[in-house]
Tab-separated table of C-alpha atoms and ligand atoms in Angstrom:
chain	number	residue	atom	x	y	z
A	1	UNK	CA	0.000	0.000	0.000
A	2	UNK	CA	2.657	2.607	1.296
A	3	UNK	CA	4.448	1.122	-2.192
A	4	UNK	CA	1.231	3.025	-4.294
A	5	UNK	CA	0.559	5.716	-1.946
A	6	UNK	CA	4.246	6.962	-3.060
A	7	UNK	CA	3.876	6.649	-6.932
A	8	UNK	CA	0.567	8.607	-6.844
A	9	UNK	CA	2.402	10.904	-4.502
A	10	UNK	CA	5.178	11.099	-7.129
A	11	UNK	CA	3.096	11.203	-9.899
A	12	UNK	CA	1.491	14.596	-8.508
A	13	UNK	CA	5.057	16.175	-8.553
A	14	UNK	CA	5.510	15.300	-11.973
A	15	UNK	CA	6.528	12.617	-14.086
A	16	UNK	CA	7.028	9.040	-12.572
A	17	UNK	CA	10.585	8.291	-11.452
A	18	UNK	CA	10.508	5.200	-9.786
A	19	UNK	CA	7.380	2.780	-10.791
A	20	UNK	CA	6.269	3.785	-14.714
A	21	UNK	CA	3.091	1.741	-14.477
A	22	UNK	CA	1.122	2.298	-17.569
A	23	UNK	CA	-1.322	5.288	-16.003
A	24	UNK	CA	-4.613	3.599	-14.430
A	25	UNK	CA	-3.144	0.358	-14.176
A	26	UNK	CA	-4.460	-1.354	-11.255
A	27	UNK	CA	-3.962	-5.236	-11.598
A	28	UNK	CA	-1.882	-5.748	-14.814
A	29	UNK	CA	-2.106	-10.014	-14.574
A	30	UNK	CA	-5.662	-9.900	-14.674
A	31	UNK	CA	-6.100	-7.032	-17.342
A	32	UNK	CA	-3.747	-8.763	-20.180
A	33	UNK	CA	-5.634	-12.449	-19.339
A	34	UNK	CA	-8.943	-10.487	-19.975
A	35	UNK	CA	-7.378	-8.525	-23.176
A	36	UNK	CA	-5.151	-11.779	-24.072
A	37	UNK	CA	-8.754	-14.068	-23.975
A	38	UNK	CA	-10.595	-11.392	-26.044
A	39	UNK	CA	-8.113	-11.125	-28.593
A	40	UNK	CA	-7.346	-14.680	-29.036
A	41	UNK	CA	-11.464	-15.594	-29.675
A	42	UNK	CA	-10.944	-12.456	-32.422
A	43	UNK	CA	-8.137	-13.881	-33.647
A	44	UNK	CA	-9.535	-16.983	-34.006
A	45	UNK	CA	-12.960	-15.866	-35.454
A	46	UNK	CA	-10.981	-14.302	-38.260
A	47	UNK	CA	-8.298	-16.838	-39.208
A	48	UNK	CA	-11.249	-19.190	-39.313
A	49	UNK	CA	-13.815	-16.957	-41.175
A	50	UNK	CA	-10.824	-16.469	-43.966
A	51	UNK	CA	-11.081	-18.721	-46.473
A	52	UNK	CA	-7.511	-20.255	-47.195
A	53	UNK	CA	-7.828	-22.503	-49.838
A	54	UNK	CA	-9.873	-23.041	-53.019
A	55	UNK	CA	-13.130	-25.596	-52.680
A	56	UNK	CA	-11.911	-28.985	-52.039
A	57	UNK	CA	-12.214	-31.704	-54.933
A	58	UNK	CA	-10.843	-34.721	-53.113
A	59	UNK	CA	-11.498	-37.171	-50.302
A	60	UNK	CA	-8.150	-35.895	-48.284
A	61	UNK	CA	-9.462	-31.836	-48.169
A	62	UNK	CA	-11.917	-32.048	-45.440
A	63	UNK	CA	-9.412	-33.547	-42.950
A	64	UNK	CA	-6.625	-31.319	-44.358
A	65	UNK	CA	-8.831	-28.631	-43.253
A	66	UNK	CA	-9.933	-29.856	-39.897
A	67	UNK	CA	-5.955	-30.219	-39.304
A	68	UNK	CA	-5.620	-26.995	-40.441
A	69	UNK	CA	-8.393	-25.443	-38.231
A	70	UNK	CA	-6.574	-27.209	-35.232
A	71	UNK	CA	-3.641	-25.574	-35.967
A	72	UNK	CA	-4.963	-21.839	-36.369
A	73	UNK	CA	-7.088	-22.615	-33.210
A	74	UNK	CA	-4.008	-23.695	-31.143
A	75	UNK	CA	-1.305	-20.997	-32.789
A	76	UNK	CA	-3.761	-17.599	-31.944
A	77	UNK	CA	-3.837	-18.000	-28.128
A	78	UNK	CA	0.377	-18.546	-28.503
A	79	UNK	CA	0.823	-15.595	-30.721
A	80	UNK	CA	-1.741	-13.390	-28.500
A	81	UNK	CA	0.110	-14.616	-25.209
A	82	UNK	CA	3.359	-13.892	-26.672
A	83	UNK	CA	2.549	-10.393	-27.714
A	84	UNK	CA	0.899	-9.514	-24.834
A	85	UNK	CA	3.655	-10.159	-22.836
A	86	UNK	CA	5.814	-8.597	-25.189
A	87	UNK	CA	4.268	-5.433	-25.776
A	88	UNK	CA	3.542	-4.719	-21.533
A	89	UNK	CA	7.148	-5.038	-21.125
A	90	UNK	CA	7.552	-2.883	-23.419
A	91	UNK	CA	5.368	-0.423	-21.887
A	92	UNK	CA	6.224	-1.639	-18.594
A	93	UNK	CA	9.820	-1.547	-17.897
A	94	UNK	CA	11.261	0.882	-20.499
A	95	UNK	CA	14.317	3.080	-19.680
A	96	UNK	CA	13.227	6.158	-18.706
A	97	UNK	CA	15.440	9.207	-21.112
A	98	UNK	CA	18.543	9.410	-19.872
A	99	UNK	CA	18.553	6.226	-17.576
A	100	UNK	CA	21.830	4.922	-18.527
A	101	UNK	CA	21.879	2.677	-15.286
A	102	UNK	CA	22.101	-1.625	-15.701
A	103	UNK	CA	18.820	-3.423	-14.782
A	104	UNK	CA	18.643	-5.223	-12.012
A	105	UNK	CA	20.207	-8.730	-12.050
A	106	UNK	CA	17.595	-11.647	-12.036
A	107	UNK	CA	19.101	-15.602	-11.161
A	108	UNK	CA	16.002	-16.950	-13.601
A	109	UNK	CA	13.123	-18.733	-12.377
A	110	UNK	CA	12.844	-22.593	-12.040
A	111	UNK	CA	9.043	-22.502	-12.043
A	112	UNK	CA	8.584	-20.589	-15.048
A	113	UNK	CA	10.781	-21.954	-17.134
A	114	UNK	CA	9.401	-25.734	-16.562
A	115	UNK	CA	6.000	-24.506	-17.247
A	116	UNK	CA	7.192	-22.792	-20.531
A	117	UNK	CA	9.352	-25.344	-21.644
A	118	UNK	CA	6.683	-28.208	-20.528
A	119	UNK	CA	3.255	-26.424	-21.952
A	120	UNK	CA	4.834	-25.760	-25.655
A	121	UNK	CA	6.795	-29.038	-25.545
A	122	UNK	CA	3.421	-30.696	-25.205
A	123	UNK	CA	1.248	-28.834	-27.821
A	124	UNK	CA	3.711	-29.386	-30.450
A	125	UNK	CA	3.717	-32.963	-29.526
A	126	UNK	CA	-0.033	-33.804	-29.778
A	127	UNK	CA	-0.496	-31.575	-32.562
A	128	UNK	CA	2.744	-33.665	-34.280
A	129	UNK	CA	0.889	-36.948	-33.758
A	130	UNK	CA	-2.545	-35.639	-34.776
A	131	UNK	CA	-0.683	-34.459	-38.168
A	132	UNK	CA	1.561	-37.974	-38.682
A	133	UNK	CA	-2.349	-40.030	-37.886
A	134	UNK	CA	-4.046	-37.318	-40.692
A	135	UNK	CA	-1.078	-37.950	-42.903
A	136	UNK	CA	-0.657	-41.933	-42.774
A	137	UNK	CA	-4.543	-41.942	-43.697
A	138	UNK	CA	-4.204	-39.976	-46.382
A	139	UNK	CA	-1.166	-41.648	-47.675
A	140	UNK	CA	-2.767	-45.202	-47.258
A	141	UNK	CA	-2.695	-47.407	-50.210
A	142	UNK	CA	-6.468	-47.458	-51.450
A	143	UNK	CA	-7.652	-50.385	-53.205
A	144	UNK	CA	-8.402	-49.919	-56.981
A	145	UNK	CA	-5.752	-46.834	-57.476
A	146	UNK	CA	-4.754	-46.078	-61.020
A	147	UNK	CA	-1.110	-45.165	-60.687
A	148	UNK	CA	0.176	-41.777	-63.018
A	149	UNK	CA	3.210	-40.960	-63.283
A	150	UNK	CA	4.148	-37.365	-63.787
A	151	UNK	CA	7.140	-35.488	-64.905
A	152	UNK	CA	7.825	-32.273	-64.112
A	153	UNK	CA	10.295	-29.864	-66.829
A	154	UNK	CA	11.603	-26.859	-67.190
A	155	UNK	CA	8.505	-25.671	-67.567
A	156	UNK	CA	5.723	-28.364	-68.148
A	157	UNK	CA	4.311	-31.163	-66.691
A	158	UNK	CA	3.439	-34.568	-68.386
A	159	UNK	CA	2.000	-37.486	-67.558
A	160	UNK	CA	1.820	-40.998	-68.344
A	161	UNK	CA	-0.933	-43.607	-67.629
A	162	UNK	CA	1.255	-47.029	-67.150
A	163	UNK	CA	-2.258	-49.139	-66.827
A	164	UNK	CA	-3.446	-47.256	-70.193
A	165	UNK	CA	-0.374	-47.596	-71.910
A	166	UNK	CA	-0.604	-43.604	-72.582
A	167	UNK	CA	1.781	-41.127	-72.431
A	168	UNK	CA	-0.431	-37.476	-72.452
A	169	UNK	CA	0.890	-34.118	-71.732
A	170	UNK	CA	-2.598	-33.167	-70.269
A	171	UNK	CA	-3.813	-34.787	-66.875
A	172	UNK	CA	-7.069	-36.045	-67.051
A	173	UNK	CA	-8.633	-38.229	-63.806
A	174	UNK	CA	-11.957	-40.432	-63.406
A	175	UNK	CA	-14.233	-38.958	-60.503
A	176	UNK	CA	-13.634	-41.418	-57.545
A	177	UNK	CA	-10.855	-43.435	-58.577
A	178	UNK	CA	-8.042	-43.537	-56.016
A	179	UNK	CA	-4.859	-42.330	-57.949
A	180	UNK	CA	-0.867	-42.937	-56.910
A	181	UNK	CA	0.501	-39.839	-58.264
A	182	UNK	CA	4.546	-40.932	-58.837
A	183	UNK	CA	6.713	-37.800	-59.241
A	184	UNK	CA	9.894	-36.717	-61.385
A	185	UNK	CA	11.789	-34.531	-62.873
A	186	UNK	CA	13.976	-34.089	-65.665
A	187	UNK	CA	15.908	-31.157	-64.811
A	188	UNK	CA	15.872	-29.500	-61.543
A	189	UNK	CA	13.231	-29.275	-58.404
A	190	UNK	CA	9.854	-28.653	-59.606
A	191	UNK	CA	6.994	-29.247	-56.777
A	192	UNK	CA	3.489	-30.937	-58.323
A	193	UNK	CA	0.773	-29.063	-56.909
A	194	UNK	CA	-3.456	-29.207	-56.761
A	195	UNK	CA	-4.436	-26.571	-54.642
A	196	UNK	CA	-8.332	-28.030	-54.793
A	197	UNK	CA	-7.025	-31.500	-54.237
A	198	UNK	CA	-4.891	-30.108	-50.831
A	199	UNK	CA	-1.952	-31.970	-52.234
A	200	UNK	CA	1.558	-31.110	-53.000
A	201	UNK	CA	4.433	-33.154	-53.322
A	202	UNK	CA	8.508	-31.964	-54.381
A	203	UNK	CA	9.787	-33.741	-57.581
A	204	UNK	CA	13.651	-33.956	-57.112
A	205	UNK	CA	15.785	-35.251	-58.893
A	206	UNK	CA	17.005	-38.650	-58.176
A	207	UNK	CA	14.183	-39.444	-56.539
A	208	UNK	CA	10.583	-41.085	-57.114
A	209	UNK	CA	7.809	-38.993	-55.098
A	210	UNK	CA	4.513	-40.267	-54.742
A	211	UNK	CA	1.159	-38.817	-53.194
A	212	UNK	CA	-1.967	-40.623	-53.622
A	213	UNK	CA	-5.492	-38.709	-53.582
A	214	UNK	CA	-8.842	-39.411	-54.708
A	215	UNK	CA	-10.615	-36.951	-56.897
A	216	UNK	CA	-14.091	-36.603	-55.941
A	217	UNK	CA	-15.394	-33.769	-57.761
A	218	UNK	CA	-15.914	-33.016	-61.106
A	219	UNK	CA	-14.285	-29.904	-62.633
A	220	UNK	CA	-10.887	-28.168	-64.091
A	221	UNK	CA	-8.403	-27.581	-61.284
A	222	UNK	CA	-5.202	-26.205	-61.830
A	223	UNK	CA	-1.867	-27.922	-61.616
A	224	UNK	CA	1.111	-25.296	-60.128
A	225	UNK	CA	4.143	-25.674	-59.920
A	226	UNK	CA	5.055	-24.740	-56.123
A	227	UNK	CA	9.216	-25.003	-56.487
A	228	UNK	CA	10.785	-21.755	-58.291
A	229	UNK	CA	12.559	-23.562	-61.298
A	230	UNK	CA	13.607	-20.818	-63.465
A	231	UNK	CA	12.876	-17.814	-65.166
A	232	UNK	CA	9.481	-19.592	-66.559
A	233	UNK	CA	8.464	-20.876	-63.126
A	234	UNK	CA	5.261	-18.944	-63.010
A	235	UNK	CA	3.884	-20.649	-66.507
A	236	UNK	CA	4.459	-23.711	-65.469
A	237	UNK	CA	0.478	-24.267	-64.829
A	238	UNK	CA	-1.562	-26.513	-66.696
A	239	UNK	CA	-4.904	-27.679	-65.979
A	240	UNK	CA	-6.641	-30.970	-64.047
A	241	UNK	CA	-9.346	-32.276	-65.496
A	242	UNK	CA	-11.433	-35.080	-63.166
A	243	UNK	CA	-14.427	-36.425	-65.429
A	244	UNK	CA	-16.524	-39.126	-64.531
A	245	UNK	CA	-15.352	-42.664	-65.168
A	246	UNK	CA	-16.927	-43.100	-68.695
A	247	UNK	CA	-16.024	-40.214	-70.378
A	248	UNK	CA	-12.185	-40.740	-68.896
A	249	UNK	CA	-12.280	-44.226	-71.057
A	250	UNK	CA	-13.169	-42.464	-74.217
A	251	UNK	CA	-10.538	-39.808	-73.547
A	252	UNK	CA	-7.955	-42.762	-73.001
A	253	UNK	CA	-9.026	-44.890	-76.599
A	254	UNK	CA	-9.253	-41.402	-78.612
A	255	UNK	CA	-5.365	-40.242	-77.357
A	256	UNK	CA	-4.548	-43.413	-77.539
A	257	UNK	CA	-5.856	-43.586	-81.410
A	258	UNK	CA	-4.521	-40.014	-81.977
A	259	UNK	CA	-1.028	-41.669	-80.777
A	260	UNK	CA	-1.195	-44.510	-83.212
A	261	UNK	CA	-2.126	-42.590	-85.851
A	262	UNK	CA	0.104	-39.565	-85.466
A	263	UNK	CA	3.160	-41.763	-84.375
A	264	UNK	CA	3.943	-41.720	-80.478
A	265	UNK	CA	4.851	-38.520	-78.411
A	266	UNK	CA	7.956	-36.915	-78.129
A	267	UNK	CA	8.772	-39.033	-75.135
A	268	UNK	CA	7.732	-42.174	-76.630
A	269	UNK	CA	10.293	-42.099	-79.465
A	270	UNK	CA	9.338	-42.613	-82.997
A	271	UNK	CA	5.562	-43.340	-84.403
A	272	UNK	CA	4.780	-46.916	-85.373
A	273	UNK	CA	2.476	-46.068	-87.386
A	274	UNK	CA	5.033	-44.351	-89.868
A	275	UNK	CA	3.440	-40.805	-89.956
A	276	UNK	CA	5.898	-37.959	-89.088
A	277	UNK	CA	5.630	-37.184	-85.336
A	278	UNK	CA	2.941	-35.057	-83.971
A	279	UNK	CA	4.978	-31.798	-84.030
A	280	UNK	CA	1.945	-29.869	-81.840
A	281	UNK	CA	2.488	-32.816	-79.326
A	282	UNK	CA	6.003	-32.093	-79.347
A	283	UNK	CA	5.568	-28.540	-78.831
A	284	UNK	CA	3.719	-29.078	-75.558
A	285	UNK	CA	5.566	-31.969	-74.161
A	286	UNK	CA	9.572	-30.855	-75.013
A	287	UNK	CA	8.626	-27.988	-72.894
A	288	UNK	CA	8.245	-25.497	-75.405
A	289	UNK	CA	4.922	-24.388	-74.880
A	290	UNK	CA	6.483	-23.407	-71.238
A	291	UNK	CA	8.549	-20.148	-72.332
A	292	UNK	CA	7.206	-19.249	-75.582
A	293	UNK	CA	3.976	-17.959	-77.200
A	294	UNK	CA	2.629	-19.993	-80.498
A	295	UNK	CA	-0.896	-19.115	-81.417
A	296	UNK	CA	-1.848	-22.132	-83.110
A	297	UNK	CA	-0.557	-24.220	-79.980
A	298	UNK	CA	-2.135	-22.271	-77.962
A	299	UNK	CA	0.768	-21.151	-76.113
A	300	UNK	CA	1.113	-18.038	-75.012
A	301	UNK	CA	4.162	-17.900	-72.493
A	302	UNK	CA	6.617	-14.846	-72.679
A	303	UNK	CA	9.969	-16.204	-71.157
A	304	UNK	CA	11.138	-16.510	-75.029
A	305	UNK	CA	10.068	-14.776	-77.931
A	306	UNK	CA	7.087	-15.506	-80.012
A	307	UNK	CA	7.925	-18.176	-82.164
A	308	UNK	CA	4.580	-17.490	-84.981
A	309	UNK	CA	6.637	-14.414	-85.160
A	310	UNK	CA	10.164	-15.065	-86.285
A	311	UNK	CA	10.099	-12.994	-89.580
A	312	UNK	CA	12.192	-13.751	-92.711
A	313	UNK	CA	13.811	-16.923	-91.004
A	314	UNK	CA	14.490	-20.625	-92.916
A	315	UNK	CA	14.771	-24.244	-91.853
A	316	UNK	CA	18.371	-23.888	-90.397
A	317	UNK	CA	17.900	-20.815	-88.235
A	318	UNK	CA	14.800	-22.456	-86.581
A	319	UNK	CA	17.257	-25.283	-86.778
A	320	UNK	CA	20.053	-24.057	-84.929
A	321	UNK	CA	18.283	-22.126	-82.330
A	322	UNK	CA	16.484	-25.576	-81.204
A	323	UNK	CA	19.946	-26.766	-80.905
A	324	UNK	CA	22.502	-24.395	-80.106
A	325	UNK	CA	19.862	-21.155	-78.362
A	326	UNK	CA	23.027	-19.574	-77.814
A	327	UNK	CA	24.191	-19.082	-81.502
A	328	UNK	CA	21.642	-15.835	-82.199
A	329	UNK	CA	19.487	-14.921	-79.083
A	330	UNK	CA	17.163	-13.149	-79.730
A	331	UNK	CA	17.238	-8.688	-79.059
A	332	UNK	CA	15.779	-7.894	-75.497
A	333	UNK	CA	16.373	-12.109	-74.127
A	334	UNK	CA	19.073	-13.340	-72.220
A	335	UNK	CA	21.020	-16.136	-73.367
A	336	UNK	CA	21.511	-19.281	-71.240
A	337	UNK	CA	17.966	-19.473	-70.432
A	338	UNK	CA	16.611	-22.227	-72.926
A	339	UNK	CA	18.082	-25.499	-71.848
A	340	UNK	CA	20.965	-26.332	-74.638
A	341	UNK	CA	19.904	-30.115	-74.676
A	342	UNK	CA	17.065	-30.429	-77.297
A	343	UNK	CA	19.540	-32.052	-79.376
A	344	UNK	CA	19.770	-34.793	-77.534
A	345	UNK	CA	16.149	-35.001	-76.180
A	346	UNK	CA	14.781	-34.930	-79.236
A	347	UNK	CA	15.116	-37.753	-82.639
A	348	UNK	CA	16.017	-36.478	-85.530
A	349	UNK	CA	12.623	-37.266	-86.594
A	350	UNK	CA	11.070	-35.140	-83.769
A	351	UNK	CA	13.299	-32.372	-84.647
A	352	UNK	CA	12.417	-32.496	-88.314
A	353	UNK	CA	8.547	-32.012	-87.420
A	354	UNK	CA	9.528	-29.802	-84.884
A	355	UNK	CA	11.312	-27.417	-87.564
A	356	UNK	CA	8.613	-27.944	-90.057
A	357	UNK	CA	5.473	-27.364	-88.135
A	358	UNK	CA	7.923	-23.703	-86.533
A	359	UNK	CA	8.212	-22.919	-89.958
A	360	UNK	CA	5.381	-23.251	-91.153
A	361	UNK	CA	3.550	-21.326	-88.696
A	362	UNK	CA	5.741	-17.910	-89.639
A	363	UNK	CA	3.433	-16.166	-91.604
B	401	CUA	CU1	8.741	-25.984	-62.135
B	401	CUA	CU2	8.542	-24.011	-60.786
């Protein structure tokens, strides 16, 4: 009492010298519990109103977004305790101007640090084993799963159907069909990722990745890639198409018929059928389509120039810039940027449709 009596005494004479207690504070514990509770059920109305992600499409997204519910529940109160605390001592024990003087010198407190070592050490552990249990589920091998392996490339992804025999540079899914995603890469780290689908999984190089999800809603979702790659990182989107089970089939017989006819895919190596490669397919799955614009591909990337707008060029300067992009590169690009490996990527066959259909589309 005598301890108050004096501030107020001293605060009459002027400013505070001794105790700088925010003005009108009375009993701070009990005021930043009442202002720490209010903000925290704020906090957590708003993180929770705020819609994070996209509409879910598969079976995994509703417990994704319980888990991640949990975790903006649990990680308000922290934050709000934290800052509280932080923010009175800030107010609370500030040098006053010119107080040059050490602080007192405090030996620690056994207590407190057991409680704030213990409390934290045992929220990150439950919520750790409530992640690993929503994880394993998801991850469990489903009966029925169609397995697709995709390939991730400076800057496209493309996918093959091992069951179907199909290689495809579009990604389209049956409605309720399990699916083992297996992930690669050809180049560097690309990350596979369907926001709607809650799933996202690193393809490194090396190394086989593999998520599995079920698709249970029909629609176009977008495929991102989630790992800066490169300068054409950001067009590296295509699109997710789940359809229901039927019309998947008749998209499976009419690329695969469109494959036969048109001689395989640039991946696959030459046609069978003995028609000149499909130079559009080749467009899309080398990884063209990735950095440059070409109307009648329907690409319309900017990391390179336009290639339906070349100018007066032949055969052999399309030719040579597939091969060797460093020979003439192109006023206002850098050089270095288009991988210098098409040569050996692609046949000669590939190449020669690839140089034709370039050429052809100058105009
Ligand atoms: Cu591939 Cu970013």
């Amino acid at each position: 009492m005598d301890e108050r009596d004096r501030v107020q005494a001293d605060e009459a004479k002027g400013p505070p010298e001794e105790d700088p207690r925010i003005a009108g504070e009375k009993h701070p514990v009990a005021r930043m519990i009442g202002i720490g509770v209010v903000a925290s059920l704020v906090g957590i109305a708003i993180t929770l109103l705020i819609d994070w992600f996209p509409e879910g499409a598969s079976g995994s997204a509703d417990k994704i977004d319980t888990l991640y519910d949990v975790l903006l529940i649990c990680s308000v109160p922290v934050f709000v305790l934290v800052m509280t605390i932080a923010i009175y001592s800030v107010l609370r024990f500030r040098a006053k101007p010119g107080d040059m003087g050490d602080g007192p010198p405090i030996h620690g407190n056994t207590r407190l640090e057991i409680i704030w070592v213990t409390i934290p050490f045992i929220m990150v552990t439950a919520l750790a084993i409530y992640a690993w249990i929503t994880l394993d589920d998801i991850e469990a091998k489903q009966p029925n799963e169609m397995v697709v392996n995709v390939t991730g490339q400076q800057f496209t992804w493309t996918f093959q159907y091992p069951s179907e025999k199909l290689d495809a540079k579009e990604l389209v899914l049956p409605v309720n069909r399990p699916v083992d995603f297996k992930i690669h890469t050809k180049d560097v780290l690309h990350s596979f990722w369907v926001p709607q689908f809650r799933l996202k999984s690193d393809a490194v190089p090396g190394l086989t990745t593999e998520i599995r999800v079920t698709p249970n809603r029909v629609g176009s979702y977008e495929v991102v890639c989630a790992e800066l790659c490169g300068i054409g990182h950001s067009t590296m989107r295509q699109y997710v198409r789940v359809v229901p089970a039927s019309e998947f089939q008749s998209w499976v017989s009419r690329q695969k018929k469109a494959a036969s006819g048109g001689g395989g895919g640039a991946t696959g190596g030459g046609g069978q059928g003995g028609g000149a490669p499909d130079a559009e397919q080749i467009f899309t799955s080398a990884g063209c389509s990735g950095c440059h614009t070409l109307a009648k591909a329907g690409a319309t990337a900017k990391v390179g120039p336009d290639l339906g707008k070349l100018g007066n060029v032949d055969a052999n300067f399309i030719r040579t810039s597939i091969v060797d992009p460093n020979a003439d590169v192109t006023k206002g690009y850098n050089p270095n940027i288009m991988p210098q490996n098409f040569k050996q990527k692609l046949s000669k066959e590939e190449l020669d449709a690839l140089v034709k259909y370039l050429l052809e589309a100058q105009g």
